[in-house]
Each structure stands twice: as structure tokens, then as C-alpha cells.
Short mmCIF file of C-alpha atoms in Angstrom, two decimals:
data_model
loop_
_atom_site.label_atom_id
_atom_site.label_comp_id
_atom_site.label_asym_id
_atom_site.label_seq_id
_atom_site.Cartn_x
_atom_site.Cartn_y
_atom_site.Cartn_z
CA MET A 1012 14.68 23.59 -12.55
CA ASN A 1013 17.30 20.86 -12.28
CA LYS A 1014 16.13 17.84 -14.25
CA ASN A 1015 17.85 15.16 -12.13
CA ILE A 1016 17.91 14.19 -8.48
CA THR A 1017 21.47 14.34 -7.26
CA GLU A 1018 23.09 11.11 -6.15
CA ASN A 1019 23.76 12.25 -2.60
CA GLN A 1020 20.31 13.64 -1.97
CA ASP A 1021 18.54 11.93 0.92
CA LEU A 1022 14.93 12.59 -0.04
CA GLU A 1023 13.44 11.41 -3.32
CA LEU A 1024 10.28 13.29 -4.30
CA VAL A 1025 8.13 12.31 -7.28
CA ILE A 1026 5.06 14.27 -8.38
CA ILE A 1027 2.57 12.11 -10.28
CA THR A 1028 0.24 14.03 -12.56
CA GLY A 1029 -1.27 13.95 -16.02
CA MET A 1030 -4.52 13.38 -17.85
CA SER A 1031 -7.48 11.98 -15.96
CA GLY A 1032 -7.89 8.35 -16.94
CA ALA A 1033 -4.27 7.96 -18.03
CA GLY A 1034 -3.25 5.67 -15.16
CA LYS A 1035 -2.43 7.71 -12.04
CA THR A 1036 -4.06 5.10 -9.79
CA VAL A 1037 -1.84 2.35 -11.23
CA ALA A 1038 1.17 4.65 -10.92
CA VAL A 1039 0.66 5.49 -7.25
CA GLN A 1040 0.10 1.80 -6.45
CA SER A 1041 3.40 1.03 -8.17
CA PHE A 1042 5.21 3.61 -6.04
CA GLU A 1043 3.61 2.18 -2.89
CA ASP A 1044 4.89 -1.25 -3.90
CA MET A 1045 8.40 0.22 -4.20
CA GLY A 1046 8.23 1.54 -0.64
CA TYR A 1047 7.38 5.17 -1.39
CA PHE A 1048 5.24 7.11 1.08
CA CYS A 1049 2.33 8.23 -1.13
CA VAL A 1050 -0.20 11.02 -0.73
CA ASP A 1051 -3.11 11.40 -3.13
CA ASN A 1052 -4.34 14.87 -4.13
CA LEU A 1053 -2.19 16.99 -1.82
CA PRO A 1054 -2.80 20.72 -2.52
CA PRO A 1055 0.43 22.17 -3.97
CA ALA A 1056 0.49 24.99 -1.42
CA LEU A 1057 0.98 22.38 1.31
CA ILE A 1058 3.93 20.65 -0.39
CA PRO A 1059 6.67 22.76 1.34
CA LYS A 1060 5.12 22.16 4.78
CA PHE A 1061 4.75 18.46 4.00
CA ILE A 1062 8.41 18.25 2.98
CA ASP A 1063 9.35 19.91 6.27
CA LEU A 1064 7.47 17.17 8.12
CA VAL A 1065 9.14 14.47 6.04
CA GLU A 1066 12.61 15.90 6.67
CA GLY A 1067 11.79 16.03 10.37
CA SER A 1068 10.88 12.35 10.46
CA GLY A 1069 14.45 11.33 11.19
CA GLY A 1070 14.91 9.54 7.89
CA LYS A 1071 11.82 7.35 8.27
CA MET A 1072 10.47 8.64 4.95
CA GLN A 1073 13.17 8.93 2.31
CA LYS A 1074 11.03 8.29 -0.77
CA VAL A 1075 7.81 10.24 -1.32
CA ALA A 1076 5.32 10.31 -4.20
CA LEU A 1077 2.56 12.93 -4.44
CA VAL A 1078 -0.44 12.78 -6.77
CA ILE A 1079 -1.55 16.16 -8.13
CA ASP A 1080 -4.58 16.10 -10.42
CA LEU A 1081 -7.66 17.99 -11.49
CA ARG A 1082 -9.49 17.41 -8.24
CA GLY A 1083 -7.23 20.22 -7.05
CA ARG A 1084 -7.16 22.19 -10.31
CA GLU A 1085 -7.60 25.52 -8.53
CA PHE A 1086 -4.21 24.92 -6.91
CA PHE A 1087 -2.22 24.31 -10.10
CA ASP A 1088 -0.97 27.89 -10.24
CA GLN A 1089 0.68 27.28 -6.87
CA LEU A 1090 2.49 24.12 -7.95
CA PHE A 1091 5.47 25.74 -9.67
CA GLU A 1092 5.89 28.17 -6.77
CA ALA A 1093 5.88 25.22 -4.35
CA ILE A 1094 8.52 23.39 -6.42
CA ASP A 1095 10.75 26.46 -6.41
CA THR A 1096 10.25 26.95 -2.67
CA ILE A 1097 11.29 23.43 -1.68
CA GLY A 1098 14.22 23.60 -4.10
CA ILE A 1099 15.54 26.68 -2.33
CA GLU A 1100 14.68 25.83 1.27
CA SER A 1101 15.08 22.06 1.28
CA LYS A 1102 17.45 21.43 -1.63
CA VAL A 1103 14.95 18.85 -2.92
CA THR A 1104 14.35 18.69 -6.67
CA PRO A 1105 11.14 16.83 -7.49
CA GLN A 1106 10.81 14.63 -10.52
CA ILE A 1107 7.52 15.08 -12.35
CA LEU A 1108 5.94 11.97 -13.87
CA PHE A 1109 3.29 12.96 -16.42
CA LEU A 1110 0.88 10.29 -17.65
CA ASP A 1111 -0.82 10.85 -20.99
CA ALA A 1112 -2.99 8.98 -23.51
CA ASN A 1113 -4.61 9.92 -26.78
CA ASP A 1114 -8.12 11.35 -26.80
CA SER A 1115 -9.85 8.31 -28.29
CA VAL A 1116 -8.36 5.99 -25.65
CA LEU A 1117 -9.35 8.33 -22.82
CA VAL A 1118 -12.91 8.60 -24.16
CA ARG A 1119 -13.14 4.80 -24.36
CA ARG A 1120 -11.85 4.41 -20.80
CA TYR A 1121 -14.44 6.84 -19.48
CA LYS A 1122 -17.22 5.01 -21.29
CA GLU A 1123 -16.02 1.63 -20.00
CA THR A 1124 -15.99 2.81 -16.39
CA ARG A 1125 -19.17 4.89 -16.77
CA ARG A 1126 -17.47 7.79 -15.04
CA SER A 1127 -17.84 11.43 -16.06
CA HIS A 1128 -14.80 13.57 -16.78
CA PRO A 1129 -14.10 16.08 -13.96
CA LEU A 1130 -14.23 18.98 -16.43
CA ALA A 1131 -17.12 17.74 -18.56
CA ALA A 1132 -19.96 18.74 -16.20
CA GLY A 1133 -22.56 16.60 -17.93
CA LYS A 1134 -21.09 17.19 -21.38
CA PRO A 1135 -19.39 14.59 -23.62
CA PRO A 1136 -16.05 13.37 -22.15
CA LEU A 1137 -14.09 14.69 -25.13
CA GLU A 1138 -14.87 18.29 -24.20
CA GLY A 1139 -13.47 17.77 -20.72
CA ILE A 1140 -10.40 15.98 -22.09
CA GLN A 1141 -9.60 18.83 -24.47
CA ALA A 1142 -10.03 21.43 -21.72
CA GLU A 1143 -7.77 19.40 -19.46
CA ARG A 1144 -5.03 19.18 -22.10
CA GLU A 1145 -4.95 22.95 -22.36
CA LEU A 1146 -4.81 23.31 -18.58
CA LEU A 1147 -1.95 20.81 -18.21
CA ASP A 1148 0.13 21.87 -21.19
CA GLU A 1149 2.67 23.92 -19.20
CA LEU A 1150 3.00 21.27 -16.49
CA LYS A 1151 3.64 18.60 -19.14
CA GLY A 1152 6.48 20.73 -20.45
CA GLN A 1153 8.14 20.64 -17.02
CA ALA A 1154 7.95 16.84 -16.65
CA GLN A 1155 11.13 14.75 -16.50
CA LEU A 1156 9.26 11.63 -17.61
CA ILE A 1157 6.21 11.49 -19.88
CA VAL A 1158 4.56 8.10 -20.34
CA ASP A 1159 1.92 7.56 -23.00
CA THR A 1160 -0.37 4.82 -21.70
CA SER A 1161 -2.55 4.59 -24.83
CA ASP A 1162 -1.25 1.11 -25.69
CA LEU A 1163 -0.04 0.10 -22.22
CA LYS A 1164 -1.75 -2.44 -20.02
CA PRO A 1165 -1.51 -1.70 -16.28
CA VAL A 1166 1.16 -4.39 -15.87
CA LYS A 1167 3.38 -2.72 -18.47
CA LEU A 1168 2.89 0.71 -16.93
CA ARG A 1169 3.98 -0.72 -13.56
CA GLU A 1170 7.02 -2.23 -15.24
CA LYS A 1171 8.03 1.10 -16.81
CA ILE A 1172 7.70 2.91 -13.49
CA ILE A 1173 9.64 0.26 -11.61
CA GLU A 1174 12.45 0.30 -14.19
CA ARG A 1175 12.75 4.09 -13.94
CA PHE A 1176 12.34 4.68 -10.22
CA SER A 1177 13.47 1.49 -8.49
CA THR A 1178 17.12 1.86 -7.50
CA CYS A 1179 17.62 -1.36 -5.55
CA SER A 1180 19.67 -4.01 -7.33
CA ASP A 1181 17.58 -6.81 -5.82
CA ARG A 1182 14.55 -5.47 -7.68
CA THR A 1183 15.91 -6.14 -11.15
CA PHE A 1184 13.67 -9.23 -11.13
CA SER A 1185 9.99 -8.74 -10.33
CA VAL A 1186 7.03 -11.10 -10.14
CA THR A 1187 3.61 -9.76 -11.09
CA PHE A 1188 0.55 -11.70 -9.99
CA LEU A 1189 -2.30 -10.87 -12.36
CA SER A 1190 -5.85 -11.93 -11.54
CA PHE A 1191 -8.36 -12.24 -14.38
CA GLY A 1192 -11.71 -13.71 -15.37
CA TYR A 1193 -11.86 -16.37 -18.06
CA LYS A 1194 -15.09 -14.93 -19.41
CA HIS A 1195 -13.13 -11.75 -20.25
CA GLY A 1196 -10.34 -13.65 -22.00
CA ILE A 1197 -6.89 -14.96 -21.05
CA PRO A 1198 -4.18 -12.24 -20.68
CA ILE A 1199 -1.95 -12.31 -23.73
CA ASP A 1200 1.09 -11.02 -21.83
CA ALA A 1201 1.12 -13.71 -19.11
CA ASP A 1202 4.13 -16.02 -18.76
CA LEU A 1203 2.32 -18.59 -16.62
CA VAL A 1204 -1.46 -19.12 -16.38
CA PHE A 1205 -3.23 -21.04 -13.60
CA ASP A 1206 -6.93 -21.89 -13.62
CA VAL A 1207 -8.59 -21.87 -10.16
CA ARG A 1208 -12.18 -22.35 -11.28
CA PHE A 1209 -12.21 -25.71 -9.50
CA LEU A 1210 -12.14 -23.98 -6.08
CA PRO A 1211 -15.32 -23.23 -4.09
CA ASN A 1212 -16.88 -20.05 -5.50
CA PRO A 1213 -17.95 -17.14 -3.22
CA HIS A 1214 -20.26 -15.99 -6.03
CA TYR A 1215 -22.81 -18.51 -4.80
CA VAL A 1216 -22.78 -17.12 -1.24
CA ASP A 1217 -25.27 -14.25 -1.20
CA HIS A 1218 -23.48 -11.93 1.24
CA LEU A 1219 -20.10 -12.49 -0.47
CA ARG A 1220 -21.23 -12.04 -4.07
CA PRO A 1221 -20.96 -8.20 -4.11
CA LYS A 1222 -17.52 -8.25 -2.46
CA THR A 1223 -14.09 -8.93 -3.97
CA GLY A 1224 -11.10 -11.06 -3.05
CA MET A 1225 -9.41 -7.98 -1.59
CA GLU A 1226 -11.91 -8.06 1.28
CA SER A 1227 -11.20 -10.28 4.27
CA GLU A 1228 -14.56 -12.09 4.26
CA VAL A 1229 -14.02 -13.33 0.72
CA SER A 1230 -10.34 -14.20 1.12
CA GLU A 1231 -11.05 -16.13 4.33
CA TYR A 1232 -13.78 -18.08 2.56
CA VAL A 1233 -11.56 -18.95 -0.40
CA LEU A 1234 -8.54 -19.89 1.71
CA LYS A 1235 -10.32 -22.07 4.26
CA TRP A 1236 -10.94 -25.04 1.94
CA SER A 1237 -8.59 -28.02 1.75
CA GLU A 1238 -8.59 -27.79 -2.05
CA THR A 1239 -7.26 -24.24 -1.80
CA GLN A 1240 -4.58 -25.17 0.68
CA GLN A 1241 -3.40 -28.06 -1.50
CA PHE A 1242 -3.28 -25.79 -4.54
CA ILE A 1243 -1.32 -23.16 -2.61
CA GLU A 1244 1.18 -25.76 -1.39
CA LYS A 1245 1.79 -27.16 -4.87
CA LEU A 1246 2.01 -23.78 -6.64
CA ASP A 1247 4.25 -22.36 -3.93
CA ASP A 1248 6.63 -25.30 -4.36
CA LEU A 1249 6.57 -24.91 -8.16
CA LEU A 1250 7.29 -21.15 -8.03
CA LYS A 1251 10.13 -21.56 -5.56
CA TYR A 1252 11.70 -24.02 -7.99
CA MET A 1253 11.12 -21.95 -11.13
CA LEU A 1254 11.88 -18.38 -10.00
CA PRO A 1255 15.61 -18.83 -9.30
CA ASN A 1256 15.96 -20.47 -12.71
CA TYR A 1257 14.17 -17.59 -14.43
CA LYS A 1258 16.50 -15.13 -12.66
CA ARG A 1259 19.55 -17.14 -13.64
CA GLU A 1260 18.36 -17.16 -17.25
CA GLY A 1261 18.28 -13.35 -17.14
CA LYS A 1262 14.54 -12.74 -17.13
CA ARG A 1263 13.65 -9.41 -15.50
CA GLN A 1264 9.92 -9.86 -15.00
CA LEU A 1265 7.60 -12.83 -14.64
CA ILE A 1266 3.85 -12.39 -15.04
CA VAL A 1267 1.85 -15.10 -13.28
CA ALA A 1268 -1.83 -14.99 -14.24
CA ILE A 1269 -4.42 -16.62 -11.99
CA GLY A 1270 -7.91 -16.94 -13.43
CA CYS A 1271 -11.37 -17.73 -12.14
CA THR A 1272 -14.73 -17.28 -13.85
CA GLY A 1273 -15.25 -13.53 -13.41
CA GLY A 1274 -11.91 -12.36 -12.02
CA LYS A 1275 -13.46 -10.99 -8.86
CA HIS A 1276 -13.19 -13.50 -5.99
CA ARG A 1277 -10.94 -16.58 -6.16
CA SER A 1278 -8.28 -15.29 -8.55
CA VAL A 1279 -8.04 -11.98 -6.68
CA THR A 1280 -7.65 -13.72 -3.33
CA LEU A 1281 -4.86 -15.99 -4.57
CA ALA A 1282 -3.02 -13.23 -6.44
CA GLU A 1283 -2.95 -11.19 -3.23
CA TYR A 1284 -1.88 -14.24 -1.23
CA PHE A 1285 1.09 -15.14 -3.46
CA LYS A 1286 2.19 -11.52 -3.79
CA ALA A 1287 2.49 -11.28 0.00
CA THR A 1288 4.01 -14.75 0.40
CA LEU A 1289 6.79 -14.28 -2.15
CA ALA A 1290 7.52 -10.79 -0.86
CA LYS A 1291 8.36 -12.41 2.48
CA GLU A 1292 10.76 -14.69 0.57
CA GLY A 1293 12.65 -11.62 -0.64
CA TYR A 1294 11.18 -11.28 -4.12
CA TYR A 1295 9.95 -7.96 -5.45
CA THR A 1296 6.27 -8.60 -6.15
CA VAL A 1297 3.44 -6.65 -7.77
CA VAL A 1298 -0.27 -7.44 -7.93
CA SER A 1299 -2.75 -6.37 -10.60
CA HIS A 1300 -6.46 -7.20 -10.79
CA ARG A 1301 -7.47 -6.90 -14.44
CA ASP A 1302 -11.18 -7.65 -14.21
CA VAL A 1303 -12.25 -6.84 -10.67
CA GLU A 1304 -13.86 -3.54 -11.74
CA LYS A 1305 -15.73 -5.31 -14.55
CA GLY A 1306 -17.22 -7.57 -11.94
CA LYS A 1307 -18.52 -4.54 -10.03
CA LEU A 1308 -20.18 -3.12 -13.14
CA GLU A 1309 -21.95 -6.42 -13.78
CA ARG A 1310 -23.81 -6.52 -10.47
#
């Protein structure tokens, strides 16, 4: 199989796969942010038909990312056949992105999220992880890019993916808005940190407490206050002053951390708000919510 997508090829196809818990969710979100049309867990046998539909879209979908994982493990034998088929019939050569992590890190991640491994079936996660490695060994050998996420935070994984797969020159500078909770610690990789604990807190509103800042009820509550609007106005003005200077200095990525108490409501709302606002200004923006899942586990 050809290891590189040719320069004159119209359709870019990336297959995202790898170990469960190694970061496929972060990866597919990164591709969505880069404008890829993404499909999660598409059975490999349907890939050729899907590519036919994409090619018949009149150029509306030129970049596609597909997630193939163990939820469709019975279809893995069909994956290589599907890749060969589209290579012959469509002249499309997929790039395979394989995400990996060492066993101890994967075990820790499963324990932190309280999820069971898809192959463990009530057994310790390590047994499922080892079985999965054996199953994916051949597919890993076919990958054009293997990323070990053992020591990578989600922000850094996004950065690696963007550097490899983003081809637009205006995306050489990206702004990541990272929400976090102060009770879980300040992010050590942030360039700028803003504390929004002074804003009205949805945690004290009973019907909003279980929700997050990604839900409209919470974001509307946070954004409606005059304190929030004043903060937005001042931070927006500051960022519009600073970002061109960072670009001129040669910085490729800026990580702006916004923190509230638990990292679930106010910080999430404002990270989402500034990501969307600066994107409209022409900046390439990414959002990451470090502690929102921790907030769910603490209910």
C-alpha cells in the first residue's frame, strides 16, 4: 500500500484506530476542528460505498476521517480488503493513524473513568488490553503514523495531529482554550491563565448543577450577567492585542487556560465562547475541557 497521499489527490482519507483509551475521541475532535467530515465506528465493509458517496458529493467533502475501533472488532478482517478496494476503484490511499499507550497508563485511565475494557468482560482491564494488542498488531504495522499518548496531555495530542494533517498555511498558529477546575490544579502547560471564579456559579442552581457549560442552559446562565459581559469585553480586547504579537514573534501555539472551581460550568462556557469568537476572526482555534468529566464523576 502506498504510504503517502499524492499531492494532486482530491480526497484525503484518514483512518483513526488504535488501543481503547489511547485518545481516539480527542483525535476525532481534532480532525473535526480541522474541517474533516468525521464518522465514528463505520464498519470497514461499508468504507468503499461511503467513499463512493463522498466522491459523488461534488467536492463538498474533500477531507474525511473514519474511526475504526473494537466496537466493530468483528469487521477488522474486512478492513484491509476495503482499503485495497478503494485504492483500486477510487485511487484513494488512506492514511492510518494508530494511537497507542503503554499498559500501565491504559489501566490507570480505565480506573479513572470507571469504564470497563471492551474485551475484559468483567475481568481486570489488563487482560482486555493485552488481548486488544494482539488483535491490533497487524493493523499497527500498516499505520503511516503511530502516536504514543502515554505522556501526552489531550492538548499536546491535538497539536501533534494538527501539525501532521493540517495543510493550510494560515493554521501554523493555533489558539487552544483549555477549561479547568482550580481544585484539580492549574495546567502546567498553559501560556495564559484566567480565573473566572468571581462569576455567578451555576453549581448553586439545582437544575443546572448536573449539566456542563457545553449545554445551552448553563452557557446562557453564565453569559447573561453583566460581570461576564465585562470580562468577555476586556479579555477579547486583550487577546486581539496579544495574538498578532505572538504570531509575529514566531509562536505556533498559544494555550489559554480558563479556570473556575470545578472546571465544569463557567470555565467550560467561556472556553467555548472564545473558541467560537476567535474562529470568526480568522484564527485557528481548539477547545479542550480538562476536568469536565471529573465533575460528572463527583455528582
